[in-house]
Amino acid sequence: MKRRSPRAIRRLIPTILLAAGLLGPLHGPAEAVIGGREDAGPLARASVMVLNARGGVCSGIVLAPDVVLTAAHCVTGAEAYRVHYRDRTGEPVLITPREIVVHPRYDRDAIKARRRSVDIALVRLPQPLPQSFATAALSRAAPPREGARLTIGGWGVAAEGDHRSTGTFRVLEMTVVEPYGPGRILVWLANGTKRRAGACEGDSGGPIADAGGLVVAVTGFARGEGRDRCGAMTQGTLVAPERAFIDATLERWGRRADWAE
């Protein structure tokens, strides 16, 4: 990847924010992830946004003050990435990652080719996030089975295509489904009603958590009905099977993830 000068990087900041719809006041419908609700609880305090210079918006999970877990497709394929949050005054803050490590079994063509992929990556920051952020705990428990209730969270759109509605953390409780049998790498979630609901643009990389707030999976994909791209099912990559990758990467950085069950 070509390295940019600090001046060139600074010039990119307005471009990134404008493309992501984050320059200026944030506003949008009160309900979403699609069909969720606004939330400022533990999941929100352990989450950031991940942006790229092409206008892509994703979510990320704080594992350590200077480490973020996100979806691999959020940090591949563009020339510049930034971790984004708003400070206490509401001003946007963009941090250039120090290092990005993508899971070796990530396959960028997996969806088109209908192959399984471990869609996670770890992002190391050059400085710690503010103390107002919390760190998420990861679940080392066995994968959830059909009928289990999990909560998804993310900074994405409140309605499909409404990019001005990004930037507010929303959560939604969903039900585990097994359209392809019990998952060992992936988990699938459905709303369980006729109402459109689930992850959408900007929610990739966000947490999928159990009732105790432990992160079970990282959101990676959403599917809609008909021409819709979102609102039918949400897919995530389970974190417990990838513990070796997560722990080895954090150990190299002198950090540790919090695992519990």
mmCIF file of C-alpha atoms in Angstrom:
data_model
loop_
_atom_site.group_PDB
_atom_site.id
_atom_site.type_symbol
_atom_site.label_atom_id
_atom_site.label_comp_id
_atom_site.label_asym_id
_atom_site.label_seq_id
_atom_site.Cartn_x
_atom_site.Cartn_y
_atom_site.Cartn_z
ATOM 1 C CA MET A 1 0.000 0.000 0.000
ATOM 2 C CA LYS A 2 1.350 3.399 -0.956
ATOM 3 C CA ARG A 3 2.208 5.561 2.049
ATOM 4 C CA ARG A 4 0.775 9.057 2.135
ATOM 5 C CA SER A 5 2.348 12.079 3.757
ATOM 6 C CA PRO A 6 0.676 13.494 6.901
ATOM 7 C CA ARG A 7 -0.419 16.518 4.839
ATOM 8 C CA ALA A 8 -2.047 14.288 2.213
ATOM 9 C CA ILE A 9 -3.790 12.304 4.934
ATOM 10 C CA ARG A 10 -5.154 15.494 6.494
ATOM 11 C CA ARG A 11 -6.548 16.531 3.109
ATOM 12 C CA LEU A 12 -8.428 13.227 2.952
ATOM 13 C CA ILE A 13 -10.316 13.836 6.206
ATOM 14 C CA PRO A 14 -13.110 16.055 4.803
ATOM 15 C CA THR A 15 -13.455 13.694 1.830
ATOM 16 C CA ILE A 16 -13.884 10.674 4.087
ATOM 17 C CA LEU A 17 -16.401 12.413 6.331
ATOM 18 C CA LEU A 18 -18.430 13.832 3.455
ATOM 19 C CA ALA A 19 -18.501 10.515 1.601
ATOM 20 C CA ALA A 20 -19.669 8.766 4.743
ATOM 21 C CA GLY A 21 -22.310 11.414 5.443
ATOM 22 C CA LEU A 22 -20.658 12.372 8.735
ATOM 23 C CA LEU A 23 -19.649 15.992 8.186
ATOM 24 C CA GLY A 24 -22.128 18.201 9.964
ATOM 25 C CA PRO A 25 -24.930 17.332 12.373
ATOM 26 C CA LEU A 26 -26.129 13.753 12.504
ATOM 27 C CA HIS A 27 -29.828 13.084 12.165
ATOM 28 C CA GLY A 28 -32.133 10.303 11.016
ATOM 29 C CA PRO A 29 -35.100 8.151 11.979
ATOM 30 C CA ALA A 30 -35.250 7.183 15.630
ATOM 31 C CA GLU A 31 -35.591 3.497 14.846
ATOM 32 C CA ALA A 32 -33.125 1.196 13.141
ATOM 33 C CA VAL A 33 -30.109 -0.923 12.800
ATOM 34 C CA ILE A 34 -33.138 -1.423 10.524
ATOM 35 C CA GLY A 35 -36.007 -1.816 12.964
ATOM 36 C CA GLY A 36 -33.858 -1.335 16.070
ATOM 37 C CA ARG A 37 -33.564 1.329 18.735
ATOM 38 C CA GLU A 38 -30.954 3.869 19.741
ATOM 39 C CA ASP A 39 -28.671 2.692 22.522
ATOM 40 C CA ALA A 40 -25.909 4.222 24.647
ATOM 41 C CA GLY A 41 -25.215 1.175 26.833
ATOM 42 C CA PRO A 42 -22.173 -1.108 27.172
ATOM 43 C CA LEU A 43 -22.143 -2.238 23.529
ATOM 44 C CA ALA A 44 -22.204 1.368 22.330
ATOM 45 C CA ARG A 45 -19.390 2.374 24.693
ATOM 46 C CA ALA A 46 -17.250 -0.451 23.289
ATOM 47 C CA SER A 47 -17.898 0.417 19.642
ATOM 48 C CA VAL A 48 -16.432 2.795 17.061
ATOM 49 C CA MET A 49 -16.921 3.499 13.371
ATOM 50 C CA VAL A 50 -14.481 2.381 10.673
ATOM 51 C CA LEU A 51 -14.434 4.514 7.506
ATOM 52 C CA ASN A 52 -12.636 4.396 4.179
ATOM 53 C CA ALA A 53 -11.809 6.997 1.536
ATOM 54 C CA ARG A 54 -14.412 5.568 -0.854
ATOM 55 C CA GLY A 55 -17.233 6.466 1.511
ATOM 56 C CA GLY A 56 -17.578 3.051 3.090
ATOM 57 C CA VAL A 57 -18.903 2.969 6.650
ATOM 58 C CA CYS A 58 -18.482 0.076 9.086
ATOM 59 C CA SER A 59 -18.626 -0.543 12.807
ATOM 60 C CA GLY A 60 -15.883 -1.857 15.078
ATOM 61 C CA ILE A 61 -15.541 -3.440 18.523
ATOM 62 C CA VAL A 62 -13.030 -2.114 21.072
ATOM 63 C CA LEU A 63 -10.966 -5.000 22.525
ATOM 64 C CA ALA A 64 -8.273 -2.846 24.143
ATOM 65 C CA PRO A 65 -7.800 0.932 24.364
ATOM 66 C CA ASP A 66 -5.803 0.792 21.127
ATOM 67 C CA VAL A 67 -7.225 -2.333 19.429
ATOM 68 C CA VAL A 68 -10.421 -2.666 17.383
ATOM 69 C CA LEU A 69 -12.014 -5.837 16.009
ATOM 70 C CA THR A 70 -13.996 -5.411 12.790
ATOM 71 C CA ALA A 71 -15.008 -7.222 9.610
ATOM 72 C CA ALA A 72 -12.164 -7.926 7.192
ATOM 73 C CA HIS A 73 -14.092 -6.561 4.218
ATOM 74 C CA CYS A 74 -14.221 -3.203 6.037
ATOM 75 C CA VAL A 75 -10.430 -2.783 5.892
ATOM 76 C CA THR A 76 -9.518 -4.240 2.498
ATOM 77 C CA GLY A 77 -9.853 -2.825 -1.003
ATOM 78 C CA ALA A 78 -9.450 0.926 -0.344
ATOM 79 C CA GLU A 79 -6.429 3.194 -0.067
ATOM 80 C CA ALA A 80 -7.159 4.798 3.303
ATOM 81 C CA TYR A 81 -8.989 3.793 6.487
ATOM 82 C CA ARG A 82 -9.846 5.696 9.638
ATOM 83 C CA VAL A 83 -11.324 4.795 12.996
ATOM 84 C CA HIS A 84 -13.933 7.430 13.766
ATOM 85 C CA TYR A 85 -15.741 8.686 16.847
ATOM 86 C CA ARG A 86 -17.063 11.991 18.138
ATOM 87 C CA ASP A 87 -15.482 13.650 21.142
ATOM 88 C CA ARG A 88 -17.377 15.108 24.094
ATOM 89 C CA THR A 89 -18.030 18.324 22.182
ATOM 90 C CA GLY A 90 -19.471 16.424 19.218
ATOM 91 C CA GLU A 91 -16.504 17.081 16.951
ATOM 92 C CA PRO A 92 -15.434 14.214 14.641
ATOM 93 C CA VAL A 93 -12.141 12.478 15.412
ATOM 94 C CA LEU A 94 -10.354 10.326 12.818
ATOM 95 C CA ILE A 95 -7.470 8.018 13.700
ATOM 96 C CA THR A 96 -5.180 6.468 11.097
ATOM 97 C CA PRO A 97 -4.511 2.805 12.006
ATOM 98 C CA ARG A 98 -0.992 1.830 12.932
ATOM 99 C CA GLU A 99 -1.468 -1.730 11.682
ATOM 100 C CA ILE A 100 -4.245 -3.890 10.233
ATOM 101 C CA VAL A 101 -4.184 -7.694 10.407
ATOM 102 C CA VAL A 102 -6.744 -9.588 8.321
ATOM 103 C CA HIS A 103 -7.643 -13.180 9.190
ATOM 104 C CA PRO A 104 -5.712 -15.536 6.868
ATOM 105 C CA ARG A 105 -8.922 -17.391 5.964
ATOM 106 C CA TYR A 106 -10.781 -14.306 4.829
ATOM 107 C CA ASP A 107 -12.022 -14.719 1.242
ATOM 108 C CA ARG A 108 -13.201 -11.505 -0.404
ATOM 109 C CA ASP A 109 -15.047 -13.479 -3.098
ATOM 110 C CA ALA A 110 -16.793 -15.810 -0.653
ATOM 111 C CA ILE A 111 -20.299 -14.380 -1.039
ATOM 112 C CA LYS A 112 -20.292 -14.490 -4.843
ATOM 113 C CA ALA A 113 -18.726 -17.953 -4.875
ATOM 114 C CA ARG A 114 -20.891 -19.183 -1.976
ATOM 115 C CA ARG A 115 -17.872 -20.150 0.082
ATOM 116 C CA ARG A 116 -17.362 -19.746 3.808
ATOM 117 C CA SER A 117 -15.025 -17.013 4.940
ATOM 118 C CA VAL A 118 -13.668 -15.810 8.272
ATOM 119 C CA ASP A 119 -14.547 -12.151 7.819
ATOM 120 C CA ILE A 120 -12.687 -10.551 10.726
ATOM 121 C CA ALA A 121 -9.680 -8.268 11.118
ATOM 122 C CA LEU A 122 -7.837 -6.541 13.946
ATOM 123 C CA VAL A 123 -6.883 -2.872 13.836
ATOM 124 C CA ARG A 124 -4.128 -1.414 16.009
ATOM 125 C CA LEU A 125 -4.283 2.301 16.756
ATOM 126 C CA PRO A 126 -1.274 4.580 17.308
ATOM 127 C CA GLN A 127 -2.756 5.928 20.540
ATOM 128 C CA PRO A 128 -5.436 4.793 23.006
ATOM 129 C CA LEU A 129 -9.045 5.823 22.669
ATOM 130 C CA PRO A 130 -10.454 8.179 25.344
ATOM 131 C CA GLN A 131 -11.254 6.722 28.763
ATOM 132 C CA SER A 132 -14.959 7.134 28.022
ATOM 133 C CA PHE A 133 -14.712 3.986 25.878
ATOM 134 C CA ALA A 134 -15.178 0.532 27.385
ATOM 135 C CA THR A 135 -13.622 -2.713 26.172
ATOM 136 C CA ALA A 136 -15.834 -5.559 25.004
ATOM 137 C CA ALA A 137 -15.644 -9.073 26.443
ATOM 138 C CA LEU A 138 -15.668 -11.953 23.956
ATOM 139 C CA SER A 139 -17.611 -15.170 24.427
ATOM 140 C CA ARG A 140 -15.613 -18.397 24.554
ATOM 141 C CA ALA A 141 -18.805 -20.463 24.882
ATOM 142 C CA ALA A 142 -20.024 -22.999 22.335
ATOM 143 C CA PRO A 143 -21.809 -21.506 19.306
ATOM 144 C CA PRO A 144 -25.431 -20.478 19.951
ATOM 145 C CA ARG A 145 -28.030 -22.797 18.515
ATOM 146 C CA GLU A 146 -31.322 -22.285 16.709
ATOM 147 C CA GLY A 147 -33.800 -20.260 18.731
ATOM 148 C CA ALA A 148 -31.206 -18.447 20.854
ATOM 149 C CA ARG A 149 -31.707 -14.687 21.178
ATOM 150 C CA LEU A 150 -28.780 -12.400 20.373
ATOM 151 C CA THR A 151 -28.432 -8.623 20.076
ATOM 152 C CA ILE A 152 -26.810 -6.937 17.093
ATOM 153 C CA GLY A 153 -25.417 -3.417 17.311
ATOM 154 C CA GLY A 154 -23.959 -0.960 14.844
ATOM 155 C CA TRP A 155 -23.559 2.589 13.580
ATOM 156 C CA GLY A 156 -25.223 1.910 10.227
ATOM 157 C CA VAL A 157 -28.208 3.301 8.385
ATOM 158 C CA ALA A 158 -31.680 3.515 9.886
ATOM 159 C CA ALA A 159 -33.237 2.812 6.488
ATOM 160 C CA GLU A 160 -31.666 1.196 3.451
ATOM 161 C CA GLY A 161 -29.966 3.823 1.285
ATOM 162 C CA ASP A 162 -30.371 6.624 3.852
ATOM 163 C CA HIS A 163 -26.686 7.334 4.420
ATOM 164 C CA ARG A 164 -27.416 10.495 6.396
ATOM 165 C CA SER A 165 -28.815 8.292 9.154
ATOM 166 C CA THR A 166 -25.450 6.683 9.939
ATOM 167 C CA GLY A 167 -23.553 7.669 13.055
ATOM 168 C CA THR A 168 -26.070 6.690 15.742
ATOM 169 C CA PHE A 169 -25.528 3.388 17.558
ATOM 170 C CA ARG A 170 -28.580 1.151 17.423
ATOM 171 C CA VAL A 171 -29.352 -2.333 18.693
ATOM 172 C CA LEU A 172 -31.863 -5.028 17.793
ATOM 173 C CA GLU A 173 -32.628 -8.406 19.347
ATOM 174 C CA MET A 174 -32.766 -11.230 16.794
ATOM 175 C CA THR A 175 -33.169 -15.010 16.760
ATOM 176 C CA VAL A 176 -30.552 -17.556 15.676
ATOM 177 C CA VAL A 177 -31.636 -19.607 12.672
ATOM 178 C CA GLU A 178 -29.866 -22.532 11.025
ATOM 179 C CA PRO A 179 -30.693 -22.435 7.298
ATOM 180 C CA TYR A 180 -27.614 -24.553 6.559
ATOM 181 C CA GLY A 181 -27.442 -26.537 9.782
ATOM 182 C CA PRO A 182 -25.550 -25.728 13.011
ATOM 183 C CA GLY A 183 -22.820 -23.173 12.338
ATOM 184 C CA ARG A 184 -19.202 -23.683 13.361
ATOM 185 C CA ILE A 185 -17.826 -20.567 11.651
ATOM 186 C CA LEU A 186 -20.887 -18.414 11.017
ATOM 187 C CA VAL A 187 -24.124 -17.539 12.790
ATOM 188 C CA TRP A 188 -27.331 -16.526 11.010
ATOM 189 C CA LEU A 189 -30.007 -14.336 12.588
ATOM 190 C CA ALA A 190 -33.572 -13.491 11.612
ATOM 191 C CA ASN A 191 -36.116 -11.064 12.996
ATOM 192 C CA GLY A 192 -38.881 -13.636 13.364
ATOM 193 C CA THR A 193 -41.627 -11.255 12.192
ATOM 194 C CA LYS A 194 -42.800 -9.886 8.858
ATOM 195 C CA ARG A 195 -41.273 -6.506 9.700
ATOM 196 C CA ARG A 196 -37.989 -5.694 7.936
ATOM 197 C CA ALA A 197 -35.253 -5.678 10.555
ATOM 198 C CA GLY A 198 -31.571 -6.498 10.874
ATOM 199 C CA ALA A 199 -28.109 -5.250 10.046
ATOM 200 C CA CYS A 200 -27.633 -2.995 7.027
ATOM 201 C CA GLU A 201 -25.069 -0.658 5.457
ATOM 202 C CA GLY A 202 -22.601 0.497 8.101
ATOM 203 C CA ASP A 203 -23.276 -2.285 10.611
ATOM 204 C CA SER A 204 -20.604 -4.683 9.311
ATOM 205 C CA GLY A 205 -17.897 -5.161 11.923
ATOM 206 C CA GLY A 206 -20.298 -4.461 14.773
ATOM 207 C CA PRO A 207 -21.024 -6.720 17.747
ATOM 208 C CA ILE A 208 -23.471 -9.601 17.981
ATOM 209 C CA ALA A 209 -23.845 -10.217 21.712
ATOM 210 C CA ASP A 210 -25.587 -12.600 24.090
ATOM 211 C CA ALA A 211 -27.910 -11.644 26.948
ATOM 212 C CA GLY A 212 -24.924 -11.042 29.228
ATOM 213 C CA GLY A 213 -23.319 -8.606 26.802
ATOM 214 C CA LEU A 214 -20.552 -10.971 25.661
ATOM 215 C CA VAL A 215 -19.651 -10.593 21.991
ATOM 216 C CA VAL A 216 -20.464 -13.863 20.239
ATOM 217 C CA ALA A 217 -19.849 -12.808 16.640
ATOM 218 C CA VAL A 218 -18.886 -9.953 14.317
ATOM 219 C CA THR A 219 -21.522 -8.798 11.825
ATOM 220 C CA GLY A 220 -20.445 -9.424 8.250
ATOM 221 C CA PHE A 221 -23.383 -9.722 5.877
ATOM 222 C CA ALA A 222 -27.046 -8.833 5.507
ATOM 223 C CA ARG A 223 -29.683 -10.177 3.170
ATOM 224 C CA GLY A 224 -33.051 -8.765 2.145
ATOM 225 C CA GLU A 225 -36.147 -9.943 0.332
ATOM 226 C CA GLY A 226 -36.767 -9.154 -3.333
ATOM 227 C CA ARG A 227 -34.829 -6.032 -4.305
ATOM 228 C CA ASP A 228 -34.006 -5.161 -0.712
ATOM 229 C CA ARG A 229 -30.409 -5.673 0.419
ATOM 230 C CA CYS A 230 -31.202 -5.682 4.139
ATOM 231 C CA GLY A 231 -33.931 -6.640 6.559
ATOM 232 C CA ALA A 232 -34.343 -10.404 6.147
ATOM 233 C CA MET A 233 -31.299 -12.116 7.666
ATOM 234 C CA THR A 234 -28.019 -11.073 9.260
ATOM 235 C CA GLN A 235 -24.836 -13.157 9.222
ATOM 236 C CA GLY A 236 -21.871 -12.934 11.579
ATOM 237 C CA THR A 237 -18.497 -14.614 12.073
ATOM 238 C CA LEU A 238 -18.274 -16.423 15.416
ATOM 239 C CA VAL A 239 -15.353 -15.252 17.565
ATOM 240 C CA ALA A 240 -14.777 -18.322 19.774
ATOM 241 C CA PRO A 241 -13.495 -20.525 16.908
ATOM 242 C CA GLU A 242 -11.043 -17.736 15.979
ATOM 243 C CA ARG A 243 -9.603 -17.276 19.458
ATOM 244 C CA ALA A 244 -6.131 -18.453 18.410
ATOM 245 C CA PHE A 245 -5.911 -15.755 15.723
ATOM 246 C CA ILE A 246 -7.234 -13.019 18.008
ATOM 247 C CA ASP A 247 -5.021 -13.948 20.960
ATOM 248 C CA ALA A 248 -1.855 -14.394 18.877
ATOM 249 C CA THR A 249 -2.287 -11.017 17.196
ATOM 250 C CA LEU A 250 -2.992 -9.202 20.455
ATOM 251 C CA GLU A 251 -0.086 -10.938 22.186
ATOM 252 C CA ARG A 252 2.268 -9.663 19.488
ATOM 253 C CA TRP A 253 0.955 -6.183 20.244
ATOM 254 C CA GLY A 254 1.371 -6.653 23.987
ATOM 255 C CA ARG A 255 -2.389 -6.742 24.583
ATOM 256 C CA ARG A 256 -4.948 -9.286 25.785
ATOM 257 C CA ALA A 257 -8.586 -9.859 24.909
ATOM 258 C CA ASP A 258 -11.128 -10.445 27.666
ATOM 259 C CA TRP A 259 -12.749 -13.876 27.181
ATOM 260 C CA ALA A 260 -15.646 -15.120 29.291
ATOM 261 C CA GLU A 261 -18.721 -17.364 29.203
#
